[in-house]
Amino acid sequence: MQKTAGIHHISAMVNDAQRNIDFYAGVLGLRLVKKTINFDRPKVYHLYFGNEKGEPGTVITFFPWEKQLKGRIGKSQVGVTSYVIPHGSSEFWEKRLHSFGVKVEGSTRFGENYLQFADPDGLLIELAERKEGPINTWQMGDINPSVAIKGFGGATLFSAQPNKTAEVLENILGLTCVGEDAGYLRFSSEEQIGNVIDIKLTPTVRGLMGAGTVHHIAWRAKDEEELQQWRASLLEKGYYPTEIKDRNYFKALYFHEEGGILFEIATDGPGFAVDEPLSNLGEKLMLPEWLEERREELTAALPKVEIRVLEEEKE
Ligand code: ZN
């Protein structure tokens, strides 16, 4: 059976592009690795943040749209996105988040301590220390590689049918169930990043898609051949995967699992350096070839944004 290496990326909806960049790049220190548009709705940005190279397992993406109504985190969504930070860096992050006025709460599950907080749109984010996983060499302001977010630790799924979702993780994606603790069922992959998935087993309110919620979670496929095999096995098992779509930076398919969460499977390559040099990722608005002729019109329709280092408020 095919096994995913873990999370490829997570995509969410937010209201304001600059506020989004300020939080994920300015406060959390991730690199804006791609500034493009939503291929299905070209007048909306698609912003990608990750480690220095924007490797699979580190990338969170956003569709910032001011008119988007506020959603509610709940069933049939990814409820919490978890990041891993280097061993011993919790204190740095607690202080940093506090200095930006972000309220942080601590919790423990599976013997790990989590710092949980909400981003400016209400998305729930967690940080957990882990020794495994390569360091992130991207330097942003005061955030150096000894404390920088390495990538996803994992995600917590708020499924409408936890048992059905568990089946998909095990029998289709090839994750291994590692146990249950504090109302969560845990799965893991063999990778060292984006590799730990929890399913919340206790009741959750009904979710509403909108700003401040996750739109979908994508799982890693090595290449297009593997993606095609996944498509075939999804069809065989009675799911309705989409055709394979060209997302420029990867190829992908989408399907709804029975717990209602939108899953994507995406190829590791070609990656974000396919249309601009690695040293300049995220600086320029990148458009797919078929939209290049509309560059002027689209640029005018999109809000102006900048990547900026933010100063902590000293007490
Ligand atoms: Zn996606």
mmCIF file of N, CA and C in Angstrom, residues 141-272:
data_model
loop_
_atom_site.group_PDB
_atom_site.id
_atom_site.type_symbol
_atom_site.label_atom_id
_atom_site.label_comp_id
_atom_site.label_asym_id
_atom_site.label_seq_id
_atom_site.Cartn_x
_atom_site.Cartn_y
_atom_site.Cartn_z
ATOM 1 N N GLY A 141 14.180 38.912 11.001
ATOM 2 C CA GLY A 141 14.303 39.752 12.192
ATOM 3 C C GLY A 141 15.052 39.032 13.293
ATOM 4 N N ASP A 142 14.440 38.974 14.497
ATOM 5 C CA ASP A 142 15.079 38.356 15.667
ATOM 6 C C ASP A 142 14.993 36.837 15.660
ATOM 7 N N ILE A 143 14.306 36.284 14.678
ATOM 8 C CA ILE A 143 14.077 34.833 14.690
ATOM 9 C C ILE A 143 15.182 34.149 13.898
ATOM 10 N N ASN A 144 16.086 33.493 14.599
ATOM 11 C CA ASN A 144 17.187 32.803 13.921
ATOM 12 C C ASN A 144 16.927 31.293 13.934
ATOM 13 N N PRO A 145 17.719 30.528 13.199
ATOM 14 C CA PRO A 145 17.447 29.090 13.073
ATOM 15 C C PRO A 145 17.385 28.310 14.392
ATOM 16 N N SER A 146 17.948 28.845 15.484
ATOM 17 C CA SER A 146 17.896 28.088 16.744
ATOM 18 C C SER A 146 16.502 28.110 17.370
ATOM 19 N N VAL A 147 15.654 29.034 16.912
ATOM 20 C CA VAL A 147 14.284 29.089 17.440
ATOM 21 C C VAL A 147 13.220 29.022 16.330
ATOM 22 N N ALA A 148 13.628 29.164 15.086
ATOM 23 C CA ALA A 148 12.669 29.275 13.979
ATOM 24 C C ALA A 148 11.748 28.053 13.873
ATOM 25 N N ILE A 149 10.513 28.313 13.525
ATOM 26 C CA ILE A 149 9.549 27.245 13.268
ATOM 27 C C ILE A 149 10.099 26.349 12.165
ATOM 28 N N LYS A 150 10.117 25.034 12.425
ATOM 29 C CA LYS A 150 10.717 24.104 11.453
ATOM 30 C C LYS A 150 9.743 23.722 10.342
ATOM 31 N N GLY A 151 8.477 23.671 10.712
ATOM 32 C CA GLY A 151 7.449 23.252 9.757
ATOM 33 C C GLY A 151 6.280 22.716 10.554
ATOM 34 N N PHE A 152 5.387 22.011 9.882
ATOM 35 C CA PHE A 152 4.242 21.460 10.617
ATOM 36 C C PHE A 152 4.682 20.336 11.538
ATOM 37 N N GLY A 153 4.125 20.363 12.756
ATOM 38 C CA GLY A 153 4.210 19.180 13.598
ATOM 39 C C GLY A 153 3.104 18.239 13.158
ATOM 40 N N GLY A 154 1.990 18.832 12.806
ATOM 41 C CA GLY A 154 0.843 18.053 12.356
ATOM 42 C C GLY A 154 -0.406 18.902 12.340
ATOM 43 N N ALA A 155 -1.541 18.237 12.541
ATOM 44 C CA ALA A 155 -2.816 18.933 12.531
ATOM 45 C C ALA A 155 -3.808 18.121 13.349
ATOM 46 N N THR A 156 -4.814 18.813 13.866
ATOM 47 C CA THR A 156 -5.893 18.121 14.562
ATOM 48 C C THR A 156 -7.153 18.209 13.708
ATOM 49 N N LEU A 157 -7.677 17.059 13.367
ATOM 50 C CA LEU A 157 -8.860 16.996 12.513
ATOM 51 C C LEU A 157 -10.118 16.956 13.371
ATOM 52 N N PHE A 158 -11.061 17.852 13.056
ATOM 53 C CA PHE A 158 -12.368 17.858 13.717
ATOM 54 C C PHE A 158 -13.334 17.164 12.746
ATOM 55 N N SER A 159 -13.407 15.872 12.844
ATOM 56 C CA SER A 159 -14.194 15.109 11.881
ATOM 57 C C SER A 159 -15.641 14.978 12.337
ATOM 58 N N ALA A 160 -16.572 14.920 11.372
ATOM 59 C CA ALA A 160 -17.968 14.634 11.696
ATOM 60 C C ALA A 160 -18.141 13.142 11.970
ATOM 61 N N GLN A 161 -17.212 12.330 11.521
ATOM 62 C CA GLN A 161 -17.255 10.882 11.755
ATOM 63 C C GLN A 161 -15.832 10.381 12.023
ATOM 64 N N PRO A 162 -15.360 10.574 13.266
ATOM 65 C CA PRO A 162 -13.959 10.254 13.579
ATOM 66 C C PRO A 162 -13.516 8.857 13.132
ATOM 67 N N ASN A 163 -14.385 7.874 13.275
ATOM 68 C CA ASN A 163 -13.982 6.515 12.896
ATOM 69 C C ASN A 163 -13.745 6.381 11.394
ATOM 70 N N LYS A 164 -14.593 7.058 10.628
ATOM 71 C CA LYS A 164 -14.443 7.015 9.165
ATOM 72 C C LYS A 164 -13.164 7.741 8.744
ATOM 73 N N THR A 165 -12.903 8.868 9.384
ATOM 74 C CA THR A 165 -11.687 9.613 9.060
ATOM 75 C C THR A 165 -10.452 8.785 9.419
ATOM 76 N N ALA A 166 -10.531 8.096 10.561
ATOM 77 C CA ALA A 166 -9.417 7.236 10.978
ATOM 78 C C ALA A 166 -9.142 6.167 9.918
ATOM 79 N N GLU A 167 -10.213 5.626 9.356
ATOM 80 C CA GLU A 167 -10.058 4.601 8.307
ATOM 81 C C GLU A 167 -9.327 5.137 7.084
ATOM 82 N N VAL A 168 -9.674 6.364 6.693
ATOM 83 C CA VAL A 168 -9.015 6.972 5.526
ATOM 84 C C VAL A 168 -7.533 7.184 5.812
ATOM 85 N N LEU A 169 -7.229 7.692 7.013
ATOM 86 C CA LEU A 169 -5.823 7.940 7.348
ATOM 87 C C LEU A 169 -5.021 6.639 7.300
ATOM 88 N N GLU A 170 -5.624 5.581 7.826
ATOM 89 C CA GLU A 170 -4.908 4.306 7.879
ATOM 90 C C GLU A 170 -4.910 3.557 6.558
ATOM 91 N N ASN A 171 -6.103 3.408 5.976
ATOM 92 C CA ASN A 171 -6.239 2.493 4.838
ATOM 93 C C ASN A 171 -5.994 3.129 3.478
ATOM 94 N N ILE A 172 -6.113 4.441 3.397
ATOM 95 C CA ILE A 172 -5.840 5.078 2.101
ATOM 96 C C ILE A 172 -4.517 5.828 2.137
ATOM 97 N N LEU A 173 -4.323 6.638 3.187
ATOM 98 C CA LEU A 173 -3.089 7.440 3.238
ATOM 99 C C LEU A 173 -1.912 6.677 3.834
ATOM 100 N N GLY A 174 -2.195 5.551 4.490
ATOM 101 C CA GLY A 174 -1.106 4.714 4.994
ATOM 102 C C GLY A 174 -0.426 5.240 6.245
ATOM 103 N N LEU A 175 -1.160 6.045 7.037
ATOM 104 C CA LEU A 175 -0.600 6.497 8.309
ATOM 105 C C LEU A 175 -0.775 5.386 9.354
ATOM 106 N N THR A 176 0.038 5.440 10.396
ATOM 107 C CA THR A 176 -0.024 4.419 11.445
ATOM 108 C C THR A 176 -0.682 4.988 12.690
ATOM 109 N N CYS A 177 -1.651 4.244 13.230
ATOM 110 C CA CYS A 177 -2.289 4.676 14.473
ATOM 111 C C CYS A 177 -1.327 4.398 15.631
ATOM 112 N N VAL A 178 -1.029 5.440 16.418
ATOM 113 C CA VAL A 178 -0.063 5.242 17.496
ATOM 114 C C VAL A 178 -0.684 5.278 18.886
ATOM 115 N N GLY A 179 -1.976 5.609 18.985
ATOM 116 C CA GLY A 179 -2.605 5.546 20.300
ATOM 117 C C GLY A 179 -3.660 6.608 20.528
ATOM 118 N N GLU A 180 -4.232 6.564 21.747
ATOM 119 C CA GLU A 180 -5.295 7.496 22.110
ATOM 120 C C GLU A 180 -4.927 8.149 23.431
ATOM 121 N N ASP A 181 -5.168 9.441 23.539
ATOM 122 C CA ASP A 181 -4.890 10.145 24.778
ATOM 123 C C ASP A 181 -5.744 11.398 24.866
ATOM 124 N N ALA A 182 -6.320 11.630 26.040
ATOM 125 C CA ALA A 182 -7.044 12.876 26.336
ATOM 126 C C ALA A 182 -8.081 13.229 25.267
ATOM 127 N N GLY A 183 -8.755 12.211 24.722
ATOM 128 C CA GLY A 183 -9.803 12.483 23.735
ATOM 129 C C GLY A 183 -9.298 12.681 22.319
ATOM 130 N N TYR A 184 -8.072 12.269 22.054
ATOM 131 C CA TYR A 184 -7.517 12.364 20.709
ATOM 132 C C TYR A 184 -6.968 11.012 20.271
ATOM 133 N N LEU A 185 -7.169 10.705 19.003
ATOM 134 C CA LEU A 185 -6.590 9.517 18.404
ATOM 135 C C LEU A 185 -5.437 9.994 17.529
ATOM 136 N N ARG A 186 -4.257 9.398 17.720
ATOM 137 C CA ARG A 186 -3.062 9.921 17.043
ATOM 138 C C ARG A 186 -2.546 8.980 15.946
ATOM 139 N N PHE A 187 -2.170 9.574 14.836
ATOM 140 C CA PHE A 187 -1.583 8.845 13.700
ATOM 141 C C PHE A 187 -0.250 9.485 13.347
ATOM 142 N N SER A 188 0.639 8.683 12.767
ATOM 143 C CA SER A 188 1.897 9.300 12.335
ATOM 144 C C SER A 188 2.396 8.679 11.048
ATOM 145 N N SER A 189 3.260 9.433 10.374
ATOM 146 C CA SER A 189 3.928 8.925 9.173
ATOM 147 C C SER A 189 5.385 8.705 9.523
ATOM 148 N N GLU A 190 6.154 8.208 8.558
ATOM 149 C CA GLU A 190 7.566 7.919 8.829
ATOM 150 C C GLU A 190 8.458 9.155 8.694
ATOM 151 N N GLU A 191 7.917 10.248 8.186
ATOM 152 C CA GLU A 191 8.708 11.482 8.021
ATOM 153 C C GLU A 191 8.977 12.145 9.363
ATOM 154 N N GLN A 192 9.764 13.224 9.325
ATOM 155 C CA GLN A 192 10.091 13.920 10.572
ATOM 156 C C GLN A 192 9.423 15.280 10.671
ATOM 157 N N ILE A 193 8.633 15.618 9.657
ATOM 158 C CA ILE A 193 7.950 16.912 9.658
ATOM 159 C C ILE A 193 6.552 16.698 9.058
ATOM 160 N N GLY A 194 5.560 17.402 9.604
ATOM 161 C CA GLY A 194 4.193 17.251 9.091
ATOM 162 C C GLY A 194 3.657 15.844 9.266
ATOM 163 N N ASN A 195 4.106 15.196 10.320
ATOM 164 C CA ASN A 195 3.938 13.741 10.414
ATOM 165 C C ASN A 195 3.000 13.243 11.494
ATOM 166 N N VAL A 196 2.422 14.139 12.305
ATOM 167 C CA VAL A 196 1.596 13.682 13.425
ATOM 168 C C VAL A 196 0.178 14.254 13.296
ATOM 169 N N ILE A 197 -0.773 13.359 13.106
ATOM 170 C CA ILE A 197 -2.153 13.788 12.883
ATOM 171 C C ILE A 197 -3.025 13.299 14.028
ATOM 172 N N ASP A 198 -3.732 14.205 14.655
ATOM 173 C CA ASP A 198 -4.664 13.836 15.714
ATOM 174 C C ASP A 198 -6.092 13.984 15.216
ATOM 175 N N ILE A 199 -6.942 13.044 15.607
ATOM 176 C CA ILE A 199 -8.378 13.200 15.361
ATOM 177 C C ILE A 199 -9.019 13.456 16.722
ATOM 178 N N LYS A 200 -9.772 14.545 16.814
ATOM 179 C CA LYS A 200 -10.462 14.866 18.066
ATOM 180 C C LYS A 200 -11.684 13.963 18.182
ATOM 181 N N LEU A 201 -11.774 13.254 19.323
ATOM 182 C CA LEU A 201 -12.855 12.285 19.480
ATOM 183 C C LEU A 201 -14.049 12.855 20.243
ATOM 184 N N THR A 202 -13.846 13.946 20.961
ATOM 185 C CA THR A 202 -14.935 14.535 21.748
ATOM 186 C C THR A 202 -15.773 15.448 20.850
ATOM 187 N N PRO A 203 -17.054 15.705 21.240
ATOM 188 C CA PRO A 203 -17.945 16.475 20.353
ATOM 189 C C PRO A 203 -17.448 17.885 20.047
ATOM 190 N N THR A 204 -17.765 18.332 18.856
ATOM 191 C CA THR A 204 -17.360 19.654 18.371
ATOM 192 C C THR A 204 -18.587 20.313 17.753
ATOM 193 N N VAL A 205 -18.642 21.637 17.794
ATOM 194 C CA VAL A 205 -19.765 22.347 17.160
ATOM 195 C C VAL A 205 -19.711 22.164 15.647
ATOM 196 N N ARG A 206 -20.825 22.470 14.982
ATOM 197 C CA ARG A 206 -20.855 22.379 13.532
ATOM 198 C C ARG A 206 -19.942 23.452 12.943
ATOM 199 N N GLY A 207 -19.161 23.093 11.991
ATOM 200 C CA GLY A 207 -18.236 24.052 11.381
ATOM 201 C C GLY A 207 -18.894 24.829 10.259
ATOM 202 N N LEU A 208 -18.444 26.057 10.059
ATOM 203 C CA LEU A 208 -18.902 26.865 8.930
ATOM 204 C C LEU A 208 -17.682 27.369 8.197
ATOM 205 N N MET A 209 -17.607 27.073 6.910
ATOM 206 C CA MET A 209 -16.487 27.555 6.105
ATOM 207 C C MET A 209 -16.523 29.069 6.033
ATOM 208 N N GLY A 210 -15.396 29.696 6.101
ATOM 209 C CA GLY A 210 -15.317 31.148 5.981
ATOM 210 C C GLY A 210 -13.993 31.631 6.512
ATOM 211 N N ALA A 211 -13.843 32.949 6.600
ATOM 212 C CA ALA A 211 -12.577 33.506 7.085
ATOM 213 C C ALA A 211 -12.281 32.965 8.482
ATOM 214 N N GLY A 212 -11.029 32.635 8.707
ATOM 215 C CA GLY A 212 -10.631 32.110 10.009
ATOM 216 C C GLY A 212 -10.820 30.616 10.138
ATOM 217 N N THR A 213 -11.029 29.928 9.007
ATOM 218 C CA THR A 213 -11.109 28.465 9.043
ATOM 219 C C THR A 213 -10.186 27.872 7.963
ATOM 220 N N VAL A 214 -9.844 26.610 8.189
ATOM 221 C CA VAL A 214 -9.019 25.898 7.206
ATOM 222 C C VAL A 214 -9.915 25.411 6.075
ATOM 223 N N HIS A 215 -9.491 25.608 4.852
ATOM 224 C CA HIS A 215 -10.256 25.164 3.686
ATOM 225 C C HIS A 215 -9.974 23.702 3.368
ATOM 226 N N HIS A 216 -8.700 23.314 3.374
ATOM 227 C CA HIS A 216 -8.359 21.919 3.116
ATOM 228 C C HIS A 216 -6.963 21.589 3.618
ATOM 229 N N ILE A 217 -6.702 20.300 3.718
ATOM 230 C CA ILE A 217 -5.365 19.818 4.079
ATOM 231 C C ILE A 217 -4.878 18.939 2.933
ATOM 232 N N ALA A 218 -3.623 19.120 2.563
ATOM 233 C CA ALA A 218 -3.059 18.336 1.452
ATOM 234 C C ALA A 218 -2.013 17.364 1.984
ATOM 235 N N TRP A 219 -2.031 16.168 1.405
ATOM 236 C CA TRP A 219 -1.101 15.095 1.787
ATOM 237 C C TRP A 219 -0.079 14.899 0.684
ATOM 238 N N ARG A 220 1.097 14.435 1.073
ATOM 239 C CA ARG A 220 2.196 14.320 0.112
ATOM 240 C C ARG A 220 2.148 13.058 -0.747
ATOM 241 N N ALA A 221 2.351 13.253 -2.050
ATOM 242 C CA ALA A 221 2.620 12.148 -2.976
ATOM 243 C C ALA A 221 4.000 12.431 -3.556
ATOM 244 N N LYS A 222 4.790 11.377 -3.797
ATOM 245 C CA LYS A 222 6.154 11.586 -4.306
ATOM 246 C C LYS A 222 6.161 12.248 -5.676
ATOM 247 N N ASP A 223 5.325 11.721 -6.558
ATOM 248 C CA ASP A 223 5.336 12.207 -7.943
ATOM 249 C C ASP A 223 3.974 11.958 -8.582
ATOM 250 N N GLU A 224 3.874 12.305 -9.855
ATOM 251 C CA GLU A 224 2.576 12.197 -10.525
ATOM 252 C C GLU A 224 2.110 10.747 -10.662
ATOM 253 N N GLU A 225 3.075 9.859 -10.830
ATOM 254 C CA GLU A 225 2.710 8.449 -10.957
ATOM 255 C C GLU A 225 2.019 7.958 -9.684
ATOM 256 N N GLU A 226 2.594 8.336 -8.547
ATOM 257 C CA GLU A 226 1.996 7.958 -7.271
ATOM 258 C C GLU A 226 0.619 8.605 -7.111
ATOM 259 N N LEU A 227 0.507 9.849 -7.578
ATOM 260 C CA LEU A 227 -0.773 10.564 -7.500
ATOM 261 C C LEU A 227 -1.844 9.836 -8.310
ATOM 262 N N GLN A 228 -1.452 9.360 -9.486
ATOM 263 C CA GLN A 228 -2.397 8.616 -10.325
ATOM 264 C C GLN A 228 -2.833 7.317 -9.658
ATOM 265 N N GLN A 229 -1.870 6.669 -8.984
ATOM 266 C CA GLN A 229 -2.221 5.428 -8.276
ATOM 267 C C GLN A 229 -3.209 5.718 -7.145
ATOM 268 N N TRP A 230 -3.014 6.845 -6.474
ATOM 269 C CA TRP A 230 -3.938 7.210 -5.404
ATOM 270 C C TRP A 230 -5.335 7.486 -5.967
ATOM 271 N N ARG A 231 -5.340 8.133 -7.121
ATOM 272 C CA ARG A 231 -6.629 8.441 -7.740
ATOM 273 C C ARG A 231 -7.377 7.142 -8.063
ATOM 274 N N ALA A 232 -6.636 6.192 -8.601
ATOM 275 C CA ALA A 232 -7.251 4.908 -8.943
ATOM 276 C C ALA A 232 -7.778 4.211 -7.690
ATOM 277 N N SER A 233 -7.012 4.226 -6.613
ATOM 278 C CA SER A 233 -7.473 3.506 -5.432
ATOM 279 C C SER A 233 -8.623 4.236 -4.751
ATOM 280 N N LEU A 234 -8.666 5.572 -4.849
ATOM 281 C CA LEU A 234 -9.817 6.314 -4.315
ATOM 282 C C LEU A 234 -11.088 5.949 -5.079
ATOM 283 N N LEU A 235 -10.981 5.900 -6.404
ATOM 284 C CA LEU A 235 -12.133 5.546 -7.231
ATOM 285 C C LEU A 235 -12.618 4.142 -6.894
ATOM 286 N N GLU A 236 -11.661 3.247 -6.746
ATOM 287 C CA GLU A 236 -11.982 1.852 -6.447
ATOM 288 C C GLU A 236 -12.694 1.710 -5.102
ATOM 289 N N LYS A 237 -12.322 2.559 -4.142
ATOM 290 C CA LYS A 237 -12.932 2.481 -2.816
ATOM 291 C C LYS A 237 -14.200 3.328 -2.702
ATOM 292 N N GLY A 238 -14.667 3.897 -3.806
ATOM 293 C CA GLY A 238 -15.949 4.603 -3.795
ATOM 294 C C GLY A 238 -15.881 6.096 -3.481
ATOM 295 N N TYR A 239 -14.682 6.655 -3.492
ATOM 296 C CA TYR A 239 -14.581 8.110 -3.316
ATOM 297 C C TYR A 239 -14.707 8.793 -4.669
ATOM 298 N N TYR A 240 -14.845 10.116 -4.628
ATOM 299 C CA TYR A 240 -14.989 10.881 -5.866
ATOM 300 C C TYR A 240 -13.857 11.886 -6.009
ATOM 301 N N PRO A 241 -12.658 11.402 -6.314
ATOM 302 C CA PRO A 241 -11.556 12.362 -6.472
ATOM 303 C C PRO A 241 -11.736 13.194 -7.739
ATOM 304 N N THR A 242 -11.253 14.435 -7.708
ATOM 305 C CA THR A 242 -11.272 15.270 -8.914
ATOM 306 C C THR A 242 -10.230 14.737 -9.897
ATOM 307 N N GLU A 243 -10.237 15.289 -11.084
ATOM 308 C CA GLU A 243 -9.143 15.044 -12.020
ATOM 309 C C GLU A 243 -7.863 15.593 -11.397
ATOM 310 N N ILE A 244 -6.719 15.190 -11.930
ATOM 311 C CA ILE A 244 -5.452 15.744 -11.444
ATOM 312 C C ILE A 244 -5.282 17.152 -12.027
ATOM 313 N N LYS A 245 -5.103 18.129 -11.125
ATOM 314 C CA LYS A 245 -4.986 19.527 -11.562
ATOM 315 C C LYS A 245 -3.547 20.000 -11.481
ATOM 316 N N ASP A 246 -3.186 20.885 -12.425
ATOM 317 C CA ASP A 246 -1.838 21.445 -12.430
ATOM 318 C C ASP A 246 -1.845 22.731 -11.614
ATOM 319 N N ARG A 247 -1.222 22.699 -10.450
ATOM 320 C CA ARG A 247 -1.152 23.878 -9.590
ATOM 321 C C ARG A 247 0.199 24.598 -9.737
ATOM 322 N N ASN A 248 0.857 24.405 -10.825
ATOM 323 C CA ASN A 248 2.133 25.057 -11.146
ATOM 324 C C ASN A 248 3.294 24.578 -10.257
ATOM 325 N N TYR A 249 3.111 24.591 -8.953
ATOM 326 C CA TYR A 249 4.168 24.226 -8.008
ATOM 327 C C TYR A 249 4.055 22.760 -7.591
ATOM 328 N N PHE A 250 2.919 22.170 -7.932
ATOM 329 C CA PHE A 250 2.667 20.744 -7.699
ATOM 330 C C PHE A 250 1.439 20.342 -8.503
ATOM 331 N N LYS A 251 1.250 19.036 -8.658
ATOM 332 C CA LYS A 251 0.014 18.511 -9.256
ATOM 333 C C LYS A 251 -0.843 18.009 -8.104
ATOM 334 N N ALA A 252 -2.156 18.081 -8.240
ATOM 335 C CA ALA A 252 -2.993 17.742 -7.089
ATOM 336 C C ALA A 252 -4.356 17.209 -7.485
ATOM 337 N N LEU A 253 -4.931 16.423 -6.589
ATOM 338 C CA LEU A 253 -6.334 16.027 -6.696
ATOM 339 C C LEU A 253 -7.004 16.280 -5.359
ATOM 340 N N TYR A 254 -8.321 16.354 -5.389
ATOM 341 C CA TYR A 254 -9.093 16.681 -4.186
ATOM 342 C C TYR A 254 -10.216 15.675 -4.001
ATOM 343 N N PHE A 255 -10.555 15.395 -2.741
ATOM 344 C CA PHE A 255 -11.749 14.587 -2.451
ATOM 345 C C PHE A 255 -12.218 14.879 -1.032
ATOM 346 N N HIS A 256 -13.505 14.664 -0.799
ATOM 347 C CA HIS A 256 -14.035 14.790 0.562
ATOM 348 C C HIS A 256 -13.979 13.430 1.236
ATOM 349 N N GLU A 257 -13.390 13.394 2.423
ATOM 350 C CA GLU A 257 -13.438 12.135 3.174
ATOM 351 C C GLU A 257 -14.795 12.101 3.895
ATOM 352 N N GLU A 258 -15.141 10.952 4.478
ATOM 353 C CA GLU A 258 -16.498 10.812 5.012
ATOM 354 C C GLU A 258 -16.782 11.656 6.256
ATOM 355 N N GLY A 259 -15.740 12.101 6.918
ATOM 356 C CA GLY A 259 -15.929 13.013 8.047
ATOM 357 C C GLY A 259 -16.154 14.448 7.600
ATOM 358 N N GLY A 260 -16.200 14.663 6.275
ATOM 359 C CA GLY A 260 -16.545 15.971 5.715
ATOM 360 C C GLY A 260 -15.370 16.885 5.438
ATOM 361 N N ILE A 261 -14.164 16.459 5.753
ATOM 362 C CA ILE A 261 -12.998 17.332 5.558
ATOM 363 C C ILE A 261 -12.509 17.212 4.112
ATOM 364 N N LEU A 262 -12.199 18.365 3.504
ATOM 365 C CA LEU A 262 -11.669 18.345 2.139
ATOM 366 C C LEU A 262 -10.190 17.969 2.183
ATOM 367 N N PHE A 263 -9.879 16.843 1.567
ATOM 368 C CA PHE A 263 -8.503 16.359 1.470
ATOM 369 C C PHE A 263 -7.984 16.614 0.057
ATOM 370 N N GLU A 264 -6.701 16.916 -0.020
ATOM 371 C CA GLU A 264 -6.016 17.054 -1.299
ATOM 372 C C GLU A 264 -4.823 16.105 -1.230
ATOM 373 N N ILE A 265 -4.408 15.573 -2.347
ATOM 374 C CA ILE A 265 -3.128 14.861 -2.395
ATOM 375 C C ILE A 265 -2.298 15.597 -3.435
ATOM 376 N N ALA A 266 -1.072 15.976 -3.076
ATOM 377 C CA ALA A 266 -0.266 16.839 -3.939
ATOM 378 C C ALA A 266 1.146 16.288 -4.066
ATOM 379 N N THR A 267 1.728 16.489 -5.245
ATOM 380 C CA THR A 267 3.081 15.975 -5.484
ATOM 381 C C THR A 267 4.131 16.875 -4.827
ATOM 382 N N ASP A 268 5.232 16.286 -4.395
ATOM 383 C CA ASP A 268 6.322 17.057 -3.767
ATOM 384 C C ASP A 268 6.910 18.087 -4.743
ATOM 385 N N GLY A 269 7.004 17.716 -5.991
ATOM 386 C CA GLY A 269 7.612 18.620 -6.968
ATOM 387 C C GLY A 269 6.587 19.230 -7.885
ATOM 388 N N PRO A 270 6.970 20.181 -8.732
ATOM 389 C CA PRO A 270 8.339 20.709 -8.883
ATOM 390 C C PRO A 270 8.762 21.706 -7.809
ATOM 391 N N GLY A 271 7.850 22.265 -7.028
ATOM 392 C CA GLY A 271 8.236 23.180 -5.952
ATOM 393 C C GLY A 271 8.240 24.638 -6.358
ATOM 394 N N PHE A 272 8.579 25.486 -5.431
ATOM 395 C CA PHE A 272 8.379 26.929 -5.610
ATOM 396 C C PHE A 272 9.458 27.624 -6.430
#
